[in-house]
XYZ file of C-alpha atoms in Angstrom:
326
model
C 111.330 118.245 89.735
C 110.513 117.335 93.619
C 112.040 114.132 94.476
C 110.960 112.032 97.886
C 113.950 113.058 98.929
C 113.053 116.651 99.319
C 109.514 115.889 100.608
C 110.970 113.724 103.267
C 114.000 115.738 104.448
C 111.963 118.552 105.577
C 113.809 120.287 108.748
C 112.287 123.649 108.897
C 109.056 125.758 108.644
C 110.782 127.535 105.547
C 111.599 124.613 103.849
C 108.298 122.974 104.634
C 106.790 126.226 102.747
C 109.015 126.587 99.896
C 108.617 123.009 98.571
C 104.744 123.482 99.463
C 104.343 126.108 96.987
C 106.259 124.045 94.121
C 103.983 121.140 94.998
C 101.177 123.180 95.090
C 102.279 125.253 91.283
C 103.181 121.387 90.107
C 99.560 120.195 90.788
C 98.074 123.163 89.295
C 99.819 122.218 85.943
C 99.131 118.613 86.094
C 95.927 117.633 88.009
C 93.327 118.884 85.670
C 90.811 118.193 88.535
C 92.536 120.674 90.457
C 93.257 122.710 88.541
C 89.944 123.300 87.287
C 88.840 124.042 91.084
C 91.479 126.827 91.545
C 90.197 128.399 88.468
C 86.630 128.566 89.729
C 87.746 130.503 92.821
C 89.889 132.705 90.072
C 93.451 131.786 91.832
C 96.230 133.024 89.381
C 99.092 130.063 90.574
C 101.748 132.684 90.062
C 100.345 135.028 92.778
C 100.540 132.050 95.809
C 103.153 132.882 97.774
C 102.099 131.743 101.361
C 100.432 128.990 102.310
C 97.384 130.489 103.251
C 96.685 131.419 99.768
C 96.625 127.692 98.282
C 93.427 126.501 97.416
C 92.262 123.791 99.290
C 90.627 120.435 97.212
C 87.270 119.824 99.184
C 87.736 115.936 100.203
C 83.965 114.865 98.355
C 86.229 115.266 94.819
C 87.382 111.837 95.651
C 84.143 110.157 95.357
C 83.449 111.808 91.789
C 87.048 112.673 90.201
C 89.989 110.827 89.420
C 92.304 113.199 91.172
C 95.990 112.681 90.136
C 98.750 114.557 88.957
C 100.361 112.517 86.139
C 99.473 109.885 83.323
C 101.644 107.106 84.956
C 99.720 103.384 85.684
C 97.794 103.288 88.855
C 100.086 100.978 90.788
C 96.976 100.742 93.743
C 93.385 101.850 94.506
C 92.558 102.978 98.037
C 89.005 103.250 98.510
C 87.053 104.565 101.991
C 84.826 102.323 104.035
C 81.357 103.319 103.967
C 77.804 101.224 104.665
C 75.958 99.780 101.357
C 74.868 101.737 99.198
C 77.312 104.926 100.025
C 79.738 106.093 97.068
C 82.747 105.933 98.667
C 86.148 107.735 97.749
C 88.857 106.315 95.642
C 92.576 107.767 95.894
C 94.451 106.182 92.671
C 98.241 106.014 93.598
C 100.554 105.734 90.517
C 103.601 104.994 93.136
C 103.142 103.242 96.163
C 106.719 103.246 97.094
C 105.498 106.906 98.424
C 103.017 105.721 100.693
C 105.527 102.944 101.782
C 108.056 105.345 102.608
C 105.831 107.947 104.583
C 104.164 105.954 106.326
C 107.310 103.780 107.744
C 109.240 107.209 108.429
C 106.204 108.501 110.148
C 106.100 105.385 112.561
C 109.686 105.653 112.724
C 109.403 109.167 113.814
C 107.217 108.606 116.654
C 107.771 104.843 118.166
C 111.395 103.602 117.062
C 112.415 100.651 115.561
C 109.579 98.573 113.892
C 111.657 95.450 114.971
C 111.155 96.402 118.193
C 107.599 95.759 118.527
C 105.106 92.717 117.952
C 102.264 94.181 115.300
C 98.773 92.988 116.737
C 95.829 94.011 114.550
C 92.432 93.994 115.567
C 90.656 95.352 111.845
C 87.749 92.920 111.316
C 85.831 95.091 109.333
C 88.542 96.133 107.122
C 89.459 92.962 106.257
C 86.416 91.369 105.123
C 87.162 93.789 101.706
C 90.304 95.486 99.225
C 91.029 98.460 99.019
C 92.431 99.881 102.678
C 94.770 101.832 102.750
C 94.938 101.312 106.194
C 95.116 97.717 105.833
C 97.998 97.895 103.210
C 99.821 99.621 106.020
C 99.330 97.667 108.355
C 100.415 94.403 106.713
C 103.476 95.752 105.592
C 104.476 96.820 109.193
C 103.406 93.309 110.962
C 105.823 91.755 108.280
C 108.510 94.803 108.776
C 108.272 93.899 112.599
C 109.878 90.353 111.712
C 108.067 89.239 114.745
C 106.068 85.458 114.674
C 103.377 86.592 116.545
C 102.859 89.782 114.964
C 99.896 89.594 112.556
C 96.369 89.960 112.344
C 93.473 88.405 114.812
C 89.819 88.830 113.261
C 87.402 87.373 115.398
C 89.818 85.216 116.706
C 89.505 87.332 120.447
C 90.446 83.988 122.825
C 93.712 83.803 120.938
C 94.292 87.361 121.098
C 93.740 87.694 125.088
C 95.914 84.869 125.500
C 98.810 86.391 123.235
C 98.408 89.726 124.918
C 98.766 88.537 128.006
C 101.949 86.415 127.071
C 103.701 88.595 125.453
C 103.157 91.632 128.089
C 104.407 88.822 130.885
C 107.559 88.872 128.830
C 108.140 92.170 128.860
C 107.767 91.984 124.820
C 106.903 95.845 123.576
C 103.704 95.438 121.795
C 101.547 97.461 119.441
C 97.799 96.613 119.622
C 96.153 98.485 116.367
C 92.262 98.464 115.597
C 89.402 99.566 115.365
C 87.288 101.450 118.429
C 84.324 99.240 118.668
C 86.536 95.728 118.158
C 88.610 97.662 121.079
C 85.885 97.758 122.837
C 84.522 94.268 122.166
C 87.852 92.611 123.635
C 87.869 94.676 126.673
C 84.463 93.514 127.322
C 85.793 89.524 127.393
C 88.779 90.537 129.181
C 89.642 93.405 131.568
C 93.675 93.504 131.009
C 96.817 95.049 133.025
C 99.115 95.862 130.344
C 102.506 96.793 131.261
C 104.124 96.751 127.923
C 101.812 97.133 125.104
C 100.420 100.284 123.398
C 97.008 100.238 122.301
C 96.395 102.382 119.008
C 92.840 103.266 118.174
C 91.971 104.164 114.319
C 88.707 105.432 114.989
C 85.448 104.351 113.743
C 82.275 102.473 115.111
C 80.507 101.531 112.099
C 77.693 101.533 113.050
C 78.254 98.467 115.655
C 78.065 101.023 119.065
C 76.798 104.800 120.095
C 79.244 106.739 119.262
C 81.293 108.338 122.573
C 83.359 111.731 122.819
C 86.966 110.686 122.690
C 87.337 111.452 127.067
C 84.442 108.849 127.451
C 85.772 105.955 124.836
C 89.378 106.392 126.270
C 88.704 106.291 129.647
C 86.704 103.220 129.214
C 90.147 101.476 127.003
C 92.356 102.744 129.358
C 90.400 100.813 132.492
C 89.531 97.717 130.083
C 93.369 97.704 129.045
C 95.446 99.047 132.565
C 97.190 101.059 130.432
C 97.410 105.075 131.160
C 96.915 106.499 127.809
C 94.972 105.267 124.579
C 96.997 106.654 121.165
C 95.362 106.940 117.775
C 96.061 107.450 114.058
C 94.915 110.105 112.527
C 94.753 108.961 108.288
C 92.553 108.609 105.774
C 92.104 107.430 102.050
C 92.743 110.641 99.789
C 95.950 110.851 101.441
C 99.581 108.974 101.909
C 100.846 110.147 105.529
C 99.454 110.196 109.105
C 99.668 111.726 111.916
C 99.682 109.981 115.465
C 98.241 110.950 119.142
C 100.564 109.326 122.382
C 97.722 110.496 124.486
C 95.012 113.047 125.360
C 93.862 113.453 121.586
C 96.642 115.959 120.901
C 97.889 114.771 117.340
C 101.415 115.430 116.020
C 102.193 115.543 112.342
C 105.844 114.156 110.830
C 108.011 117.044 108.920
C 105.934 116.984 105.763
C 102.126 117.012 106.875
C 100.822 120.143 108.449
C 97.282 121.391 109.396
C 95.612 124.586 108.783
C 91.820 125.605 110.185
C 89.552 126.867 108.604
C 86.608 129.188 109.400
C 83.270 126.935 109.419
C 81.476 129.844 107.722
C 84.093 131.384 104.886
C 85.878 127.982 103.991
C 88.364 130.613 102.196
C 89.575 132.237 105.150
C 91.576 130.652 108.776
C 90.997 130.941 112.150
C 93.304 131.806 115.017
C 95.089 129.025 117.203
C 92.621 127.071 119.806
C 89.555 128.530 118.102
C 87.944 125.629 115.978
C 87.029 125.028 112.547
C 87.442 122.757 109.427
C 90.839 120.957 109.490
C 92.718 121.297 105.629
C 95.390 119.220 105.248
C 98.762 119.832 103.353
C 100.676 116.592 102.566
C 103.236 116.977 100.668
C 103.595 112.830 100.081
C 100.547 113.229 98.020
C 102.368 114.520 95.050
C 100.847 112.298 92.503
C 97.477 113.025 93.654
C 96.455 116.300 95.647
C 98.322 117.633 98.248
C 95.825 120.499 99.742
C 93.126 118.469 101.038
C 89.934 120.034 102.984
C 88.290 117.441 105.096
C 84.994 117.556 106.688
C 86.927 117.025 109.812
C 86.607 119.480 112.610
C 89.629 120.505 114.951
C 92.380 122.963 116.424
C 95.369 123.696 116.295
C 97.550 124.417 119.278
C 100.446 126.844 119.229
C 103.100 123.914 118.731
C 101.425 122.599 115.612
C 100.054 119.867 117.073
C 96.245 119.948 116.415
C 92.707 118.255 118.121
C 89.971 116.355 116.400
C 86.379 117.608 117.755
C 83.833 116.253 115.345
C 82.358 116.100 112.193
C 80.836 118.635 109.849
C 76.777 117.696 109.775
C 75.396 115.543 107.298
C 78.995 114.290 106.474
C 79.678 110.383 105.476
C 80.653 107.701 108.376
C 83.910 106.851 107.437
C 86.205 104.272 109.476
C 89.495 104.939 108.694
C 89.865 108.410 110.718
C 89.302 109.268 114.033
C 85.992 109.985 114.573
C 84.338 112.077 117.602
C 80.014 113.001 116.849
């Protein structure tokens, strides 16, 4: 049996692999979705024995599968945003106490102390629905901050400014989270020169403005904000961890996500370091669901594991919740 424990004390590349493959043998016995999809490619679980070798669930399964691992109550529903009329994805989480704990030892990992920050979200179009995952994150981390003026500022843009600019005057550590084209609205009341605040972008224009390569878009927050470096989350729905850039577009995963690449034309076989291709996704929080996840996501990965977002595969859905480069 793999316990949160194990998934979460991760400390090497060995032990990162060796619970992999019971994860991955695990899901093959219980997730009849997936296990149905490693039969088609003719995968015999008991000869896996790298990582290379696991199959990979093609994301789209979580628009038309329920894709879990066990027969306990679904404790939430994540879905993906998407414009009318698009089916979206639904991720159906029998323990949310998983999610909870990744995502508040991923933070952990990478900023500190939750109480050290005031939580600003900027997620209009997120929170005009149910369903985010993003959303249920970042709730629970504006009330984990214990902070008063943490919380959430919708259209509300003259209070925001005027918070902002308080709170950086105070030398207060803030954490401004949303998404890119409300980023981009603000900036355009207000031209800022934050000292003490981190702005996080979570991708996404919906829609609302052109979409920009990622050294246009944070050039323009970095002026519109004074600060020298725009960071982003990189999540999504059919999952339960992220990772998170501190600059440049260079994401970093915590101890129990990593990335492989895989060749654009043989979706079976991986690419080299710095070469690009589809990004798969191995996170091992997702044990009730799938763990082996092949986005339509296109990246690197650098030598040091950290990894790029370049694009999107053609013809693939809009979705909000991940960064997003076309």
């Amino acid at each position: 049996m793999i316990t949160s424990s194990d998934i979460f004390a991760i400390s090497s590349q060995k032990q990162f692999e060796k619970i992999a493959l019971k994860v991955f043998r695990f899901q093959y016995e219980n997730n009849l979705v997936y296990q149905e999809f490693c039969d088609f490619l003719k995968t015999d679980p008991h000869k896996v024995k790298s990582l290379q070798q696991i199959p990979f669930l093609p994301i789209q399964f979580f628009k038309s599968h329920e894709v879990v691992s066990n027969t306990n109550p679904i404790q939430e529903t994540f879905t993906s945003s998407g414009t009318t009329g698009m089916i979206t994805s639904k991720h159906l989480v029998t323990d949310v106490t998983l999610y909870e704990e990744s995502y508040r030892k991923g933070f952990s990992e990478f900023y500190g102390n939750i109480e050290d920050y005031v939580v600003l979200a900027l997620l209009p179009s997120y929170l005009e629905r149910e369903g985010s995952s993003l959303i249920y994150m970042v709730k629970d981390l504006i009330a984990l901050s214990n902070h008063p003026e943490s919380g959430f500022y919708l259209h509300n843009h003259d209070e925001l400014i005027t918070k902002l600019i308080a709170l950086d005057q105070a030398g207060q550590n803030v954490i401004l989270i949303g998404v890119t084209f409300a980023l981009l609205d603000l900036i355009e009341k207000h031209e800022f020169q934050l000292q003490h605040t981190i702005i996080m972008e979570t991708g996404g224009m919906k829609g609302k403005r052109k979409e920009m390569i990622r050294e246009e878009l944070h050039e323009q927050l970095c002026k519109g904000f004074g600060v020298s470096a725009i960071h982003s989350e990189y999540g999504m729905t059919e999952l339960l961890s992220q990772a998170y850039s501190l600059g440049n577009g260079v994401f970093e995963c915590p101890s129990w996500i990593q990335i492989l690449v895989r060749d654009t034309e043989d979706a079976l076989a991986y690419i080299q370091d710095g070469k690009t291709g589809g990004i798969n996704v191995i996170d091992l929080a997702n044990i009730n669901s799938c763990s082996f996840i092949a986005t339509q996501d296109l990246g690197k990965k650098n030598p040091n594991n950290s990894f790029e977002v370049l694009g999107r595969f053609d013809n693939s859905d809009i979705r909000g919740c991940n960064l997003m480069v076309l």
